[in-house]
mmCIF file of C-alpha atoms in Angstrom:
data_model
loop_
_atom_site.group_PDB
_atom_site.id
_atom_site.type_symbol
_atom_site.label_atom_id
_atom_site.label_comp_id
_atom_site.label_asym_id
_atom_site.label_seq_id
_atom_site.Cartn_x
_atom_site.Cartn_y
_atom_site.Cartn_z
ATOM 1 C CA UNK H 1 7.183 -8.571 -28.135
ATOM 2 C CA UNK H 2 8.805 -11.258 -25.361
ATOM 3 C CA UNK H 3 6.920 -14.035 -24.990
ATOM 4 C CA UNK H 4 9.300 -15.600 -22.025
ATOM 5 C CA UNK H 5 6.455 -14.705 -18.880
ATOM 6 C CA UNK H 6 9.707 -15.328 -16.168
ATOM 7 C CA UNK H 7 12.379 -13.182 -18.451
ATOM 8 C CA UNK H 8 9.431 -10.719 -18.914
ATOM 9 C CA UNK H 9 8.864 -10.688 -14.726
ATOM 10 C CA UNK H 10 12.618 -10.486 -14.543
ATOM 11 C CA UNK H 11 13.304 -7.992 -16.498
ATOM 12 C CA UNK H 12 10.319 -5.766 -15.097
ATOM 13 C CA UNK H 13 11.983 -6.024 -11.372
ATOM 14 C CA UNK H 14 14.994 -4.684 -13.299
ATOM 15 C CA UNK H 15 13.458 -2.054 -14.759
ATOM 16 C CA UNK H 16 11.589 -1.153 -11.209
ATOM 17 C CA UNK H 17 14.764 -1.560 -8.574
ATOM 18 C CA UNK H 18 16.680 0.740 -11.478
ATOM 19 C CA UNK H 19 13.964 3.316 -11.688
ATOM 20 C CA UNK H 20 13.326 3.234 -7.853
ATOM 21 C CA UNK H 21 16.566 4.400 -6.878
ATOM 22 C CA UNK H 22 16.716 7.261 -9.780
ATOM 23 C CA UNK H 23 13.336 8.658 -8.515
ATOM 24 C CA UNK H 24 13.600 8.975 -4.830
ATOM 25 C CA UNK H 25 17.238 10.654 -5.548
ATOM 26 C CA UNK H 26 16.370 12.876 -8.579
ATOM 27 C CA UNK H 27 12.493 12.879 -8.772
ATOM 28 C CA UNK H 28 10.495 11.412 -11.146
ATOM 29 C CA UNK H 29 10.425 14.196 -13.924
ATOM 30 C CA UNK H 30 14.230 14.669 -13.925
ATOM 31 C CA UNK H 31 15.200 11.109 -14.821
ATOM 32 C CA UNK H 32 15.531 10.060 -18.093
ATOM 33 C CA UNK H 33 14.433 6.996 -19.862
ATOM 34 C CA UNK H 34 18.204 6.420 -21.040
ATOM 35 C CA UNK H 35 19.569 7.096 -17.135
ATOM 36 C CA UNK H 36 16.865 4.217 -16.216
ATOM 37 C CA UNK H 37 18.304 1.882 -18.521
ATOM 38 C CA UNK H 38 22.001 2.537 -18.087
ATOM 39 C CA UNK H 39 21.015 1.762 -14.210
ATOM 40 C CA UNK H 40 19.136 -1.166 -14.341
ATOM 41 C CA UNK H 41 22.193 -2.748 -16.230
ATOM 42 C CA UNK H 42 19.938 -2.758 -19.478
ATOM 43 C CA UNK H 43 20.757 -0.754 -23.293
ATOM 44 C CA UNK H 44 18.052 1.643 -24.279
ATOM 45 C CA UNK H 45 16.765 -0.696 -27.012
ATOM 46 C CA UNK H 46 15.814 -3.836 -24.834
ATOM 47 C CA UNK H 47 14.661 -1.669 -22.400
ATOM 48 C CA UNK H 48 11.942 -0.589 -24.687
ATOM 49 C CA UNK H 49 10.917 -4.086 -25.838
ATOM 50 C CA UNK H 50 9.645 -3.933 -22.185
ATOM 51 C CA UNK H 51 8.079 -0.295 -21.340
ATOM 52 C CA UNK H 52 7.301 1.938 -23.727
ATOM 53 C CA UNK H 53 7.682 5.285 -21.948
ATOM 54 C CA UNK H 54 8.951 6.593 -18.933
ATOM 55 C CA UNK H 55 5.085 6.684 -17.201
ATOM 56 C CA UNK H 56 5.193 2.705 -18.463
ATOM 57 C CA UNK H 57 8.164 2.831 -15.499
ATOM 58 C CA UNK H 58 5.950 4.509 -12.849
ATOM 59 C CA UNK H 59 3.106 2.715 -13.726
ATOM 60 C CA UNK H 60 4.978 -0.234 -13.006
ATOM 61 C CA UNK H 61 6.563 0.663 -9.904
ATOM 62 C CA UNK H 62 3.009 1.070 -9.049
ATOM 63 C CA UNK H 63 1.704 -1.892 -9.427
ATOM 64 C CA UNK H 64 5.054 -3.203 -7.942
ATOM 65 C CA UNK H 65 3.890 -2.171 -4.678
ATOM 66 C CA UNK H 66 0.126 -2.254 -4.444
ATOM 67 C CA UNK H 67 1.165 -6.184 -5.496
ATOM 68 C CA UNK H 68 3.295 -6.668 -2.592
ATOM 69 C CA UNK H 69 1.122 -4.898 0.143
ATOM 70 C CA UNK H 70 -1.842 -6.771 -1.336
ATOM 71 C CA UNK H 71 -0.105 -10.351 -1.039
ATOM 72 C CA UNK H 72 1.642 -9.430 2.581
ATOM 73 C CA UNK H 73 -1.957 -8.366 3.832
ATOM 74 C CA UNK H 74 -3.370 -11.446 2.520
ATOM 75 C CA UNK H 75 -0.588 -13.867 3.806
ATOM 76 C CA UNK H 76 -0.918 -12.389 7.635
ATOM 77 C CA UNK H 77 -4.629 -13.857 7.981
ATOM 78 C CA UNK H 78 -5.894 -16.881 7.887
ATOM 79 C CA UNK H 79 -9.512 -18.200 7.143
ATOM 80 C CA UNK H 80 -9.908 -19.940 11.067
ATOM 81 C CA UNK H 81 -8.708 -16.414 12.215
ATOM 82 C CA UNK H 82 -11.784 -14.282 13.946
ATOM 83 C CA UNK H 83 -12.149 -10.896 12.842
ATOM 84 C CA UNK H 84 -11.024 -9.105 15.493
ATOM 85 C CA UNK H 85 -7.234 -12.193 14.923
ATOM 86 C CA UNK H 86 -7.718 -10.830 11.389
ATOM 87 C CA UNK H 87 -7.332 -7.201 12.177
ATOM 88 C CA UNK H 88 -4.390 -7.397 14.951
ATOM 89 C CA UNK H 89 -2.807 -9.364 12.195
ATOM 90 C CA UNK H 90 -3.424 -7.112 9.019
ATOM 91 C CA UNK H 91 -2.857 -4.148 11.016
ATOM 92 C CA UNK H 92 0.499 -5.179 11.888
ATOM 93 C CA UNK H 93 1.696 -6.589 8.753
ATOM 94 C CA UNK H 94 0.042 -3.462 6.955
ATOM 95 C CA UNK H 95 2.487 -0.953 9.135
ATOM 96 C CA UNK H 96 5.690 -3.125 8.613
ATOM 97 C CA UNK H 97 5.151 -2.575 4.962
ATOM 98 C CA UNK H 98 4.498 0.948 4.876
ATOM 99 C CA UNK H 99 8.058 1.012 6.928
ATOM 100 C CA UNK H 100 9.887 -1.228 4.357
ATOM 101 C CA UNK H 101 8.316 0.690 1.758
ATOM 102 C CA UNK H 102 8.307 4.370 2.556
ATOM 103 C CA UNK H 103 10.105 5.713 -0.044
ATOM 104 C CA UNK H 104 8.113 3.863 -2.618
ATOM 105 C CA UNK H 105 5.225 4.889 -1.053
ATOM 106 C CA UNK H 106 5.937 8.626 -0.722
ATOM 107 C CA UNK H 107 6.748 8.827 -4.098
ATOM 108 C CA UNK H 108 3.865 7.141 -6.043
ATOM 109 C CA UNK H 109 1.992 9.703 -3.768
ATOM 110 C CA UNK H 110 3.791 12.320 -5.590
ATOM 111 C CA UNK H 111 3.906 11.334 -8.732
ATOM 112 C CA UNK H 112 1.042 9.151 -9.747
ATOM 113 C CA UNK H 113 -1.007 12.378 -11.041
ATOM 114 C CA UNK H 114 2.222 12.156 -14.293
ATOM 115 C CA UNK H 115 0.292 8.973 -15.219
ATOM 116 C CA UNK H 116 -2.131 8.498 -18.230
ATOM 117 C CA UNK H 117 -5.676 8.693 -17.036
ATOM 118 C CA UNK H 118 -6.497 5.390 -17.895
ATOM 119 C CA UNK H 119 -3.269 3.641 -15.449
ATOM 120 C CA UNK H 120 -4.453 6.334 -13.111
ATOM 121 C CA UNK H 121 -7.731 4.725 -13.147
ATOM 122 C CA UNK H 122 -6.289 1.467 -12.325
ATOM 123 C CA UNK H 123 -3.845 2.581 -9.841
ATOM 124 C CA UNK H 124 -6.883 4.070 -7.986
ATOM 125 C CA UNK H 125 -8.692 1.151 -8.099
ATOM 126 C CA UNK H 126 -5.923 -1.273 -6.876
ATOM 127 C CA UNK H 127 -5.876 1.905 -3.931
ATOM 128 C CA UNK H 128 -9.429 0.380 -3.485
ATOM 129 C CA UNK H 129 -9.058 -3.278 -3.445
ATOM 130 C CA UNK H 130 -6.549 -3.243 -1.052
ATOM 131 C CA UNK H 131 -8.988 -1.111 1.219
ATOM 132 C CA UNK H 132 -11.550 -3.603 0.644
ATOM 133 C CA UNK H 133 -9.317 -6.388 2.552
ATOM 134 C CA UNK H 134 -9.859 -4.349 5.928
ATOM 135 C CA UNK H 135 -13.540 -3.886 4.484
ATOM 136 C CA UNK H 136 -14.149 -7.305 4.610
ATOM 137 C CA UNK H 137 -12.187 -7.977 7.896
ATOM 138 C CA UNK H 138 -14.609 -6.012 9.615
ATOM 139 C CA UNK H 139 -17.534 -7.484 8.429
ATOM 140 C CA UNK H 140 -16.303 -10.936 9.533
ATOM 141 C CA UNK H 141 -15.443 -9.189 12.635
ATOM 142 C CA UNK H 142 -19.186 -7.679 13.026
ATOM 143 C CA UNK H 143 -20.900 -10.989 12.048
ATOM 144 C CA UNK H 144 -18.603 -12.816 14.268
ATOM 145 C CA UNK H 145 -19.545 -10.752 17.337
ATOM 146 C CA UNK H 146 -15.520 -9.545 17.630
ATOM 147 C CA UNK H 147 -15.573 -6.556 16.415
ATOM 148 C CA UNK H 148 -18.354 -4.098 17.949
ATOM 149 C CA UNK H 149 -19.022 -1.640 14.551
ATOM 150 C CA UNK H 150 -22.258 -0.336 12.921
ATOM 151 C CA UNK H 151 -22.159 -1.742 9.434
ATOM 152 C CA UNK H 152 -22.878 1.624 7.721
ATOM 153 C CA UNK H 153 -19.428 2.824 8.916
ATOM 154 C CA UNK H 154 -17.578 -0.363 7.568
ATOM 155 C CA UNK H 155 -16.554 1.375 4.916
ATOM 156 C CA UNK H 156 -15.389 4.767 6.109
ATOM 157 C CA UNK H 157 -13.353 2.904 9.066
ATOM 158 C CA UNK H 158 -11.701 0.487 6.021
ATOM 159 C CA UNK H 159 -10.055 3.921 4.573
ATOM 160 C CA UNK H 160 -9.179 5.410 8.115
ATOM 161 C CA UNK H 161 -7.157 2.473 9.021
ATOM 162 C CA UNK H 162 -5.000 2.285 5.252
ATOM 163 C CA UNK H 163 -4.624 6.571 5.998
ATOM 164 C CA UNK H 164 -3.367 5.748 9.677
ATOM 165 C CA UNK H 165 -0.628 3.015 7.927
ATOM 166 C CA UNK H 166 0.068 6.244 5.407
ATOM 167 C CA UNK H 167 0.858 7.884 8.461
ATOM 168 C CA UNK H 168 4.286 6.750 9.236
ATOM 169 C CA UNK H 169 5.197 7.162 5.125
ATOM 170 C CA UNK H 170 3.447 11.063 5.274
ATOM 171 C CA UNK H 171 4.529 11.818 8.660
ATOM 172 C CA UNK H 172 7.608 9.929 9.964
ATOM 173 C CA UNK H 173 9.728 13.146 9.698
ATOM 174 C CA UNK H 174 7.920 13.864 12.759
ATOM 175 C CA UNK H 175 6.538 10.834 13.901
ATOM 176 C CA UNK H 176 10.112 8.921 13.668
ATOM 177 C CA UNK H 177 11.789 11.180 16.332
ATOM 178 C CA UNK H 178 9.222 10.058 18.747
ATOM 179 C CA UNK H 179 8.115 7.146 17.890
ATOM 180 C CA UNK H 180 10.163 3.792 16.878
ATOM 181 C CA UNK H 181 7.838 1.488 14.793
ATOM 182 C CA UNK H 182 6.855 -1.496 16.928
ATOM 183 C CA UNK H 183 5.687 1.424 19.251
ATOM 184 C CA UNK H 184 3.679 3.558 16.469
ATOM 185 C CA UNK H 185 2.309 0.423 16.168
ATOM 186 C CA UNK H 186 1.205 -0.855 19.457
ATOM 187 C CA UNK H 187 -0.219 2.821 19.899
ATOM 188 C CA UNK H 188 -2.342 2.624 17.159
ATOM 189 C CA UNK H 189 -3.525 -0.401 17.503
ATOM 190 C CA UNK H 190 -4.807 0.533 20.729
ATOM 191 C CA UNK H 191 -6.391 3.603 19.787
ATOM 192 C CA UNK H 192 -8.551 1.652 17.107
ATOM 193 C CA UNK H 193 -8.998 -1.775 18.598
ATOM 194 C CA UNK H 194 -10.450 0.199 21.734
ATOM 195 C CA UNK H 195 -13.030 1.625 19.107
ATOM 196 C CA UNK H 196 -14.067 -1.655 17.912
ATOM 197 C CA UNK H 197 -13.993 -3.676 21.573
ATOM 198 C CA UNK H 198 -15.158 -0.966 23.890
ATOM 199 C CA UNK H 199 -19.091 -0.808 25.364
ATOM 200 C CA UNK H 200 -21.097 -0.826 22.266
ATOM 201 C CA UNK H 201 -21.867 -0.515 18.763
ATOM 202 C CA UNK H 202 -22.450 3.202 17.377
ATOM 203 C CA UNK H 203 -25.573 4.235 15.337
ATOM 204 C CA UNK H 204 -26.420 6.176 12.698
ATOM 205 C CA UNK H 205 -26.217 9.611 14.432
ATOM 206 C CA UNK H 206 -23.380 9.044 16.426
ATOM 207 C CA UNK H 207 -24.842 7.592 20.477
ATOM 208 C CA UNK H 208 -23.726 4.458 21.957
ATOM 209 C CA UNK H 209 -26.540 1.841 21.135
ATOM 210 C CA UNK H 210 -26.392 -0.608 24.860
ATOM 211 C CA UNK H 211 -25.877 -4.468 23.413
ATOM 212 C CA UNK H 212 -28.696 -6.077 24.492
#
């Protein structure tokens, strides 16, 4: 119904920063479309020239942060970087989000599966893309001769290092009384840039192929 794109992108932050703070304090399924828009500043009636349900709000908040992890990954590298510049880089920028975001994260973790199948869909596949950012880091990493890492495992090692950034969202009730961030960091980084830089590449069944 509003054809203004920047009052449309305003009035969606709105509607996410209002929701945001109603869902990590009462949960998702206990907030009501009417307590959104009384906190976002916004009457019930514009409010739903915008969203058109309360899942239209998750969805949102969704996309809100896929968006910004996406455009932070993508900002930290550079095309002149090597692969193995590219990684240090991504890695670091990808657990500084997960830190500024934790909340956000933890709870589209808990209540994406309230979405409609088809924004699930999309959700998921956004989930992918952003995995597919490492994915092609480490190719440029393996064709570059930076990054020591059998090709058929690209993939798999693409989704272990977005579930080791998870980590501090999942497990920082634990992890935070031991662990302040820049060190999480510097630990993990060491435990998966050793895989990648140490002796040689692995093959298919698991041995240490010698680089020739």
């Amino acid at each position: 119904m509003i054809k203004d794109r920047r009052l449309i992108q305003q009035r969606r932050r709105q509607i996410i920063d209002g929701a945001v703070r109603l869902f990590v304090e009462k949960g998702f399924h206990r907030t009501t479309t009417r307590e959104i828009a009384r906190e976002c500043g916004l009457s019930i009636g514009t409010m739903y020239e915008y969203i058109q349900s309360k899942e239209d709000v998750l969805y949102l908040v969704c996309e809100h942060i896929h968006s910004e992890l996406e455009s932070r990954l993508k900002e930290a590298v550079s095309e002149k970087d090597s692969g193995i510049e590219s990684l240090r880089k991504s890695l670091r920028q990808l657990f500084r989000v997960m830190d500024e975001m934790r909340q956000l994260v933890l709870l589209i973790y808990q209540e994406t599966k309230s979405l409609p199948k088809e924004q699930m869909k999309y959700v998921l596949s956004k989930e992918e893309e952003i995995t597919g950012i490492f994915e092609r880091i480490l190719e440029k990493g393996e064709r570059d001769g930076t990054i020591r890492v059998d090709p058929s495992s690209i993939k798999l090692m693409a989704h272990n290092i977005m579930v080791m950034g998870q980590m501090w969202t999942f497990r920082h009730w634990s992890l935070g009384r031991h662990y302040d961030l820049d060190t999480f960091t510097d630990k993990q980084m060491q435990l998966l840039l050793g895989e990648f830089t140490a002796g040689g590449k692995r093959n298919g069944n698991g041995s240490d192929q010698t680089e020739t």
